[in-house]
Coordinates of C-alpha atoms in Angstrom, one line a residue:
I1 CA -6.1 11.5 7.7
G2 CA -6.3 8.2 9.6
D3 CA -3.2 6.1 10.1
I4 CA -2.1 2.6 11.0
D5 CA -1.5 3.5 14.6
G6 CA -5.1 4.7 15.1
D7 CA -4.3 8.4 15.1
V8 CA -6.4 10.9 13.2
Y9 CA -5.0 14.2 11.9
V10 CA -7.0 17.2 10.5
Y11 CA -5.2 19.7 8.3
S12 CA -6.1 22.9 6.5
Y13 CA -4.6 23.2 3.1
S14 CA -3.9 26.0 0.7
C15 CA -2.3 26.7 -2.6
L16 CA 0.0 29.3 -1.0
E17 CA 3.4 28.1 0.2
G18 CA 3.7 27.4 3.9
E19 CA -0.1 27.7 4.5
N20 CA -0.7 24.0 5.0
K21 CA -1.0 23.3 8.7
E22 CA -2.1 20.7 11.2
L23 CA -5.2 21.8 13.1
W24 CA -5.4 18.9 15.6
S25 CA -4.9 15.2 16.1
S26 CA -6.7 12.5 18.0
G27 CA -5.2 9.3 19.4
H28 CA -8.4 7.7 20.7
H29 CA -8.3 4.5 18.6
L30 CA -6.2 1.6 19.9
K31 CA -5.6 0.0 16.5
S32 CA -5.5 1.2 12.9
C33 CA -8.0 3.8 11.7
R34 CA -9.5 2.3 8.5
K35 CA -12.1 4.8 7.3
I36 CA -13.0 8.4 8.0
S37 CA -15.8 10.6 6.7
F38 CA -17.2 14.0 7.4
S39 CA -20.8 14.6 8.2
Q40 CA -22.9 16.4 5.5
D41 CA -22.6 19.7 7.3
G42 CA -18.9 19.3 7.8
Q43 CA -19.2 19.8 11.6
S44 CA -18.4 16.2 12.6
L45 CA -15.8 13.6 11.7
F46 CA -16.7 9.9 11.8
T47 CA -13.9 7.3 12.2
V48 CA -13.9 3.5 12.3
S49 CA -11.1 1.3 13.4
K50 CA -9.7 -2.2 13.6
D51 CA -10.3 -2.0 17.3
K52 CA -14.1 -2.4 16.5
S53 CA -14.9 1.1 17.7
I54 CA -16.7 4.1 16.1
H55 CA -15.7 7.6 17.1
I56 CA -17.4 10.9 16.2
L57 CA -15.3 14.0 16.7
N58 CA -16.1 17.7 16.6
V59 CA -14.2 19.1 13.6
E60 CA -13.5 22.6 15.0
E61 CA -12.1 21.4 18.3
G62 CA -11.0 17.9 17.7
R63 CA -13.1 16.8 20.7
L64 CA -14.5 13.3 21.0
V65 CA -18.3 13.7 21.0
T66 CA -19.5 10.1 20.7
R67 CA -17.9 6.7 21.1
F68 CA -19.3 3.2 20.3
S69 CA -16.6 1.1 21.9
K70 CA -17.6 -2.4 20.7
A71 CA -19.7 -1.4 17.7
H72 CA -19.1 -4.8 16.0
N73 CA -17.8 -8.2 16.9
S74 CA -15.2 -8.0 14.2
A75 CA -12.8 -5.2 13.1
L76 CA -14.5 -2.4 11.2
N77 CA -13.6 -1.9 7.6
S78 CA -16.1 0.5 5.9
L79 CA -18.1 3.6 6.7
L80 CA -20.8 5.6 5.0
V81 CA -22.6 8.7 6.3
I82 CA -26.3 8.6 5.1
D83 CA -27.7 11.8 6.5
E84 CA -27.6 14.0 9.6
H85 CA -28.9 11.1 11.7
L86 CA -28.0 7.8 10.0
F87 CA -24.7 6.2 9.1
A88 CA -23.6 2.7 8.1
T89 CA -20.7 0.5 9.0
G90 CA -19.3 -2.8 7.7
D91 CA -16.8 -5.2 9.2
D92 CA -14.3 -7.9 8.4
S93 CA -16.8 -10.7 8.8
G94 CA -19.4 -9.2 6.4
V95 CA -21.8 -7.7 8.9
L96 CA -23.6 -4.5 7.9
K97 CA -25.1 -2.1 10.6
I98 CA -27.2 1.0 10.2
W99 CA -26.9 3.4 13.1
D100 CA -29.3 6.2 14.3
L101 CA -27.6 8.9 16.3
R102 CA -31.0 10.0 17.7
K103 CA -31.3 6.6 19.4
G104 CA -27.6 6.1 20.1
T105 CA -27.6 2.6 18.8
S106 CA -27.8 0.4 15.6
I107 CA -31.3 0.0 14.1
M108 CA -30.4 -2.6 11.5
E109 CA -27.9 -5.5 11.5
M110 CA -27.5 -8.0 8.7
K111 CA -24.9 -10.5 7.6
Q112 CA -25.2 -11.6 4.0
H113 CA -21.6 -11.4 2.9
E114 CA -19.1 -14.2 3.6
D115 CA -16.1 -11.9 3.8
Y116 CA -15.3 -8.3 4.6
I117 CA -17.4 -5.3 3.4
S118 CA -15.0 -3.2 1.4
D119 CA -17.1 -0.2 0.2
M120 CA -20.7 1.2 0.3
I121 CA -22.8 3.7 -1.7
L122 CA -26.4 4.9 -1.7
D123 CA -28.8 5.3 -4.5
R124 CA -30.0 8.8 -5.3
N125 CA -33.1 8.5 -3.3
K126 CA -31.2 7.2 -0.2
K127 CA -33.4 4.2 -0.1
L128 CA -31.0 1.4 -1.2
L129 CA -27.6 0.8 0.1
L130 CA -25.2 -1.1 -2.0
T131 CA -22.1 -2.9 -0.6
T132 CA -19.0 -4.6 -2.1
S133 CA -17.3 -7.5 -0.4
G134 CA -14.2 -9.7 -0.4
D135 CA -16.4 -12.6 -1.3
G136 CA -16.8 -11.1 -4.8
T137 CA -20.4 -10.1 -4.5
M138 CA -22.4 -6.8 -4.4
G139 CA -25.2 -6.6 -1.9
V140 CA -28.4 -4.6 -2.0
F141 CA -30.1 -3.5 1.2
N142 CA -33.3 -1.5 1.6
I143 CA -32.5 0.8 4.5
R144 CA -36.0 2.4 4.6
R145 CA -37.7 -0.9 5.1
R146 CA -34.7 -2.4 6.9
R147 CA -34.4 -5.5 4.8
F148 CA -32.0 -7.4 2.6
E149 CA -32.9 -7.4 -1.1
F150 CA -30.3 -9.7 -2.9
L151 CA -26.7 -10.4 -3.7
S152 CA -25.2 -10.3 -7.2
E153 CA -23.5 -13.2 -8.8
P154 CA -19.9 -13.6 -7.4
Q155 CA -17.2 -12.2 -9.6
N156 CA -13.5 -13.1 -9.9
G157 CA -11.5 -11.6 -7.1
D158 CA -12.5 -9.3 -4.3
L159 CA -14.8 -6.4 -5.1
M160 CA -13.0 -3.5 -3.6
A161 CA -14.8 -0.3 -4.6
I162 CA -18.2 0.8 -6.0
S163 CA -19.5 4.0 -7.8
L164 CA -22.8 5.2 -9.1
M165 CA -22.5 6.2 -12.8
K166 CA -24.6 7.4 -15.7
R167 CA -27.1 9.3 -13.6
G168 CA -27.7 6.3 -11.5
R169 CA -28.4 3.9 -14.4
K170 CA -25.0 2.0 -14.0
I171 CA -23.1 0.7 -11.1
A172 CA -19.3 0.3 -11.4
C173 CA -17.4 -2.1 -9.1
G174 CA -13.6 -2.3 -9.0
S175 CA -12.0 -5.7 -8.3
S176 CA -8.7 -6.9 -6.8
E177 CA -8.0 -8.4 -10.3
G178 CA -7.9 -5.0 -12.0
T179 CA -11.3 -5.3 -13.6
I180 CA -14.3 -2.9 -13.5
Y181 CA -17.6 -4.8 -13.5
L182 CA -20.7 -2.9 -14.7
F183 CA -24.2 -3.5 -13.5
N184 CA -27.5 -2.1 -14.9
W185 CA -29.6 -0.5 -12.2
D186 CA -32.6 -2.6 -13.3
G187 CA -30.5 -5.8 -13.4
L188 CA -28.2 -5.7 -10.4
G189 CA -28.0 -9.5 -10.0
A190 CA -25.6 -10.0 -13.0
T191 CA -23.0 -7.9 -14.7
S192 CA -23.9 -6.2 -18.0
D193 CA -20.2 -5.5 -19.0
R194 CA -16.7 -5.7 -17.7
F195 CA -13.6 -3.7 -18.5
A196 CA -10.1 -5.1 -17.6
L197 CA -7.5 -2.3 -16.9
K198 CA -3.8 -2.8 -17.1
A199 CA -3.7 -2.4 -13.4
E200 CA -2.7 -4.8 -10.6
S201 CA -5.9 -4.0 -8.8
I202 CA -8.6 -1.4 -8.3
D203 CA -8.5 -0.7 -4.6
C204 CA -10.5 2.6 -4.6
M205 CA -12.4 4.8 -7.0
V206 CA -14.2 8.1 -7.1
P207 CA -16.7 9.3 -9.8
I208 CA -15.6 12.6 -11.4
T209 CA -18.4 13.0 -13.9
E210 CA -21.4 10.8 -14.9
S211 CA -19.1 8.9 -17.2
I212 CA -15.6 9.3 -15.8
V213 CA -14.2 7.6 -12.7
C214 CA -10.7 7.8 -11.1
T215 CA -9.2 4.6 -9.8
G216 CA -6.4 3.9 -7.4
S217 CA -4.3 0.8 -7.7
T218 CA -1.6 -1.3 -5.9
D219 CA 0.8 -0.2 -8.7
G220 CA 0.5 3.4 -7.4
I221 CA -1.2 4.9 -10.5
I222 CA -4.3 6.9 -10.5
R223 CA -6.2 6.3 -13.8
A224 CA -9.0 8.3 -15.3
V225 CA -11.4 5.8 -16.9
N226 CA -14.4 6.5 -19.1
I227 CA -17.4 4.2 -18.7
L228 CA -19.3 3.3 -21.9
P229 CA -17.5 3.5 -24.1
N230 CA -14.9 1.8 -21.8
R231 CA -11.6 3.7 -22.3
V232 CA -8.7 4.5 -20.0
I233 CA -8.2 8.2 -20.7
G234 CA -4.8 8.4 -19.0
S235 CA -2.9 8.8 -15.7
V236 CA -3.9 11.6 -13.3
G237 CA -0.9 11.0 -11.1
Q238 CA 0.9 8.4 -9.0
H239 CA 2.6 7.5 -5.8
M240 CA 5.8 6.1 -7.4
G241 CA 5.0 2.4 -7.1
E242 CA 3.4 2.6 -3.6
P243 CA -0.1 1.2 -3.3
I244 CA -2.9 3.9 -3.2
E245 CA -5.1 3.5 -0.2
Q246 CA -7.8 6.1 -0.8
L247 CA -9.1 8.8 -3.2
A248 CA -11.3 11.7 -2.4
K249 CA -12.7 14.6 -4.5
C250 CA -12.9 18.1 -3.0
H251 CA -16.4 19.6 -2.6
M252 CA -15.8 22.0 -5.5
G253 CA -14.7 19.1 -7.8
K254 CA -11.4 20.8 -8.8
F255 CA -8.9 18.6 -6.9
L256 CA -8.5 14.9 -6.3
A257 CA -6.7 13.9 -3.1
S258 CA -4.8 10.6 -2.9
C259 CA -3.0 8.9 -0.1
G260 CA -0.7 5.9 -0.3
Q261 CA 1.7 3.8 1.6
D262 CA 4.4 6.3 0.9
Q263 CA 3.1 8.3 3.8
K264 CA 2.1 11.2 1.6
V265 CA -1.2 13.0 0.7
K266 CA -1.2 14.4 -2.8
F267 CA -3.6 16.7 -4.5
W268 CA -4.2 16.6 -8.3
D269 CA -5.9 19.2 -10.5
I270 CA -8.8 17.3 -12.3
S271 CA -10.8 20.3 -13.3
S272 CA -10.3 19.7 -17.0
L273 CA -11.7 16.1 -16.8
S274 CA -15.2 17.6 -16.6
S275 CA -14.9 18.7 -20.3
V276 CA -13.6 15.4 -21.6
I277 CA -16.1 13.5 -23.7
V278 CA -15.4 10.0 -25.0
D279 CA -17.9 9.0 -27.7
D280 CA -15.7 6.7 -29.8
Y281 CA -17.1 3.1 -29.7
R282 CA -14.6 1.8 -32.2
K283 CA -12.3 -1.0 -31.0
K284 CA -9.7 0.4 -28.7
K285 CA -6.1 0.5 -29.8
K286 CA -3.8 -2.0 -28.2
N287 CA -0.2 -1.8 -26.8
K288 CA -0.4 1.9 -26.4
Q289 CA 1.3 3.4 -23.4
L290 CA -0.7 5.0 -20.6
K291 CA -0.9 8.7 -21.4
P292 CA -0.1 11.3 -18.7
L293 CA -2.8 13.9 -18.2
S294 CA -0.4 16.5 -16.9
H295 CA 3.3 17.1 -16.7
K296 CA 3.2 15.7 -13.1
A297 CA 1.2 12.6 -13.8
F298 CA 4.1 10.3 -13.6
G299 CA 5.6 11.7 -10.4
N300 CA 8.7 13.9 -10.9
G301 CA 8.8 14.8 -7.2
E302 CA 6.9 18.0 -7.6
D303 CA 3.3 16.8 -7.3
F304 CA 0.6 19.4 -6.9
F305 CA 0.1 19.9 -3.1
A306 CA 2.3 16.8 -2.4
D307 CA 3.3 15.8 1.1
L308 CA 0.5 17.7 2.8
K309 CA 1.0 15.6 6.0
E310 CA 4.7 16.6 6.0
V311 CA 3.7 20.3 5.3
A312 CA 5.4 20.4 1.9
T313 CA 7.7 23.3 1.2
D314 CA 7.7 23.4 -2.6
L315 CA 4.1 24.0 -3.5
E316 CA 3.1 25.3 -6.9
K317 CA -0.1 25.7 -8.9
E318 CA -0.9 23.0 -11.4
N319 CA -0.8 24.3 -14.9
G320 CA -0.8 21.1 -16.9
G321 CA -3.8 20.6 -19.2
L322 CA -5.7 17.3 -19.7
S323 CA -6.0 15.5 -22.9
E324 CA -7.7 12.3 -24.1
T325 CA -6.6 8.9 -25.3
D326 CA -8.7 5.7 -25.8
S327 CA -6.3 3.1 -24.6
D328 CA -4.3 2.0 -21.5

């Protein structure tokens, strides 16, 4: 967990009561920690900050291994670990950098966006890196040949999040206007479809299956959304009106972690989403309420694994089943 003071906390979590515990914390950043990511082997933790620095810490000991003090000229805003040697960072002014740990420096630097880089993903071959930006565009960069490919047409509002869907054939981008923009892989310059959610924004999203993505919004609701046909399946959970800052899926795919401005980390059971199939292309029903996908989806104070950071005292296993609807 990274916080606004620049501190980083690492916890172990368990479904057993009282077993959640803080392992270590780090206070090396001078300003807010904006993104964190584990290395592929889980042995290192990468963090980027508003103070323009990149830190790499040893997960077992919490020891600072590598520091890039002035990694960018502007505050860092996004981070993506590519492989055991390479990682990418994006800043508030739209600069993208690719770093090589073997050389201890950046090997590629480009500025194609006019505003902050909000999110990044790789294609399945780890050849192309795609970025979203506050200028409303999606960027495509060839990291093997170290060159810029192109920008998409600008969309309404900031593009905040990006996910690879449909076995890499579709790209989904969430916007600050609450719309998901879809791109075909063979036509990334212009959108192929769009889907407006009844959400204030889409600030973060995580793919759960090849067709289902979970989105986090300023309204505090986590929505499960099917892509093509475009349907809001229902609410996975919420942070009671507090903006959701980040979503992450556990490596086994059973739990979705969410953190928000309510100073809580919550875990939600999403295991049943893997069996949900939406194949109804009929016109979606209107004016239907968002359906809760479990008995805790609308936050009754007993969220599954809630308050991890505060070492919650009333943990219980999630027994609610998931069901399907075709409308928000």
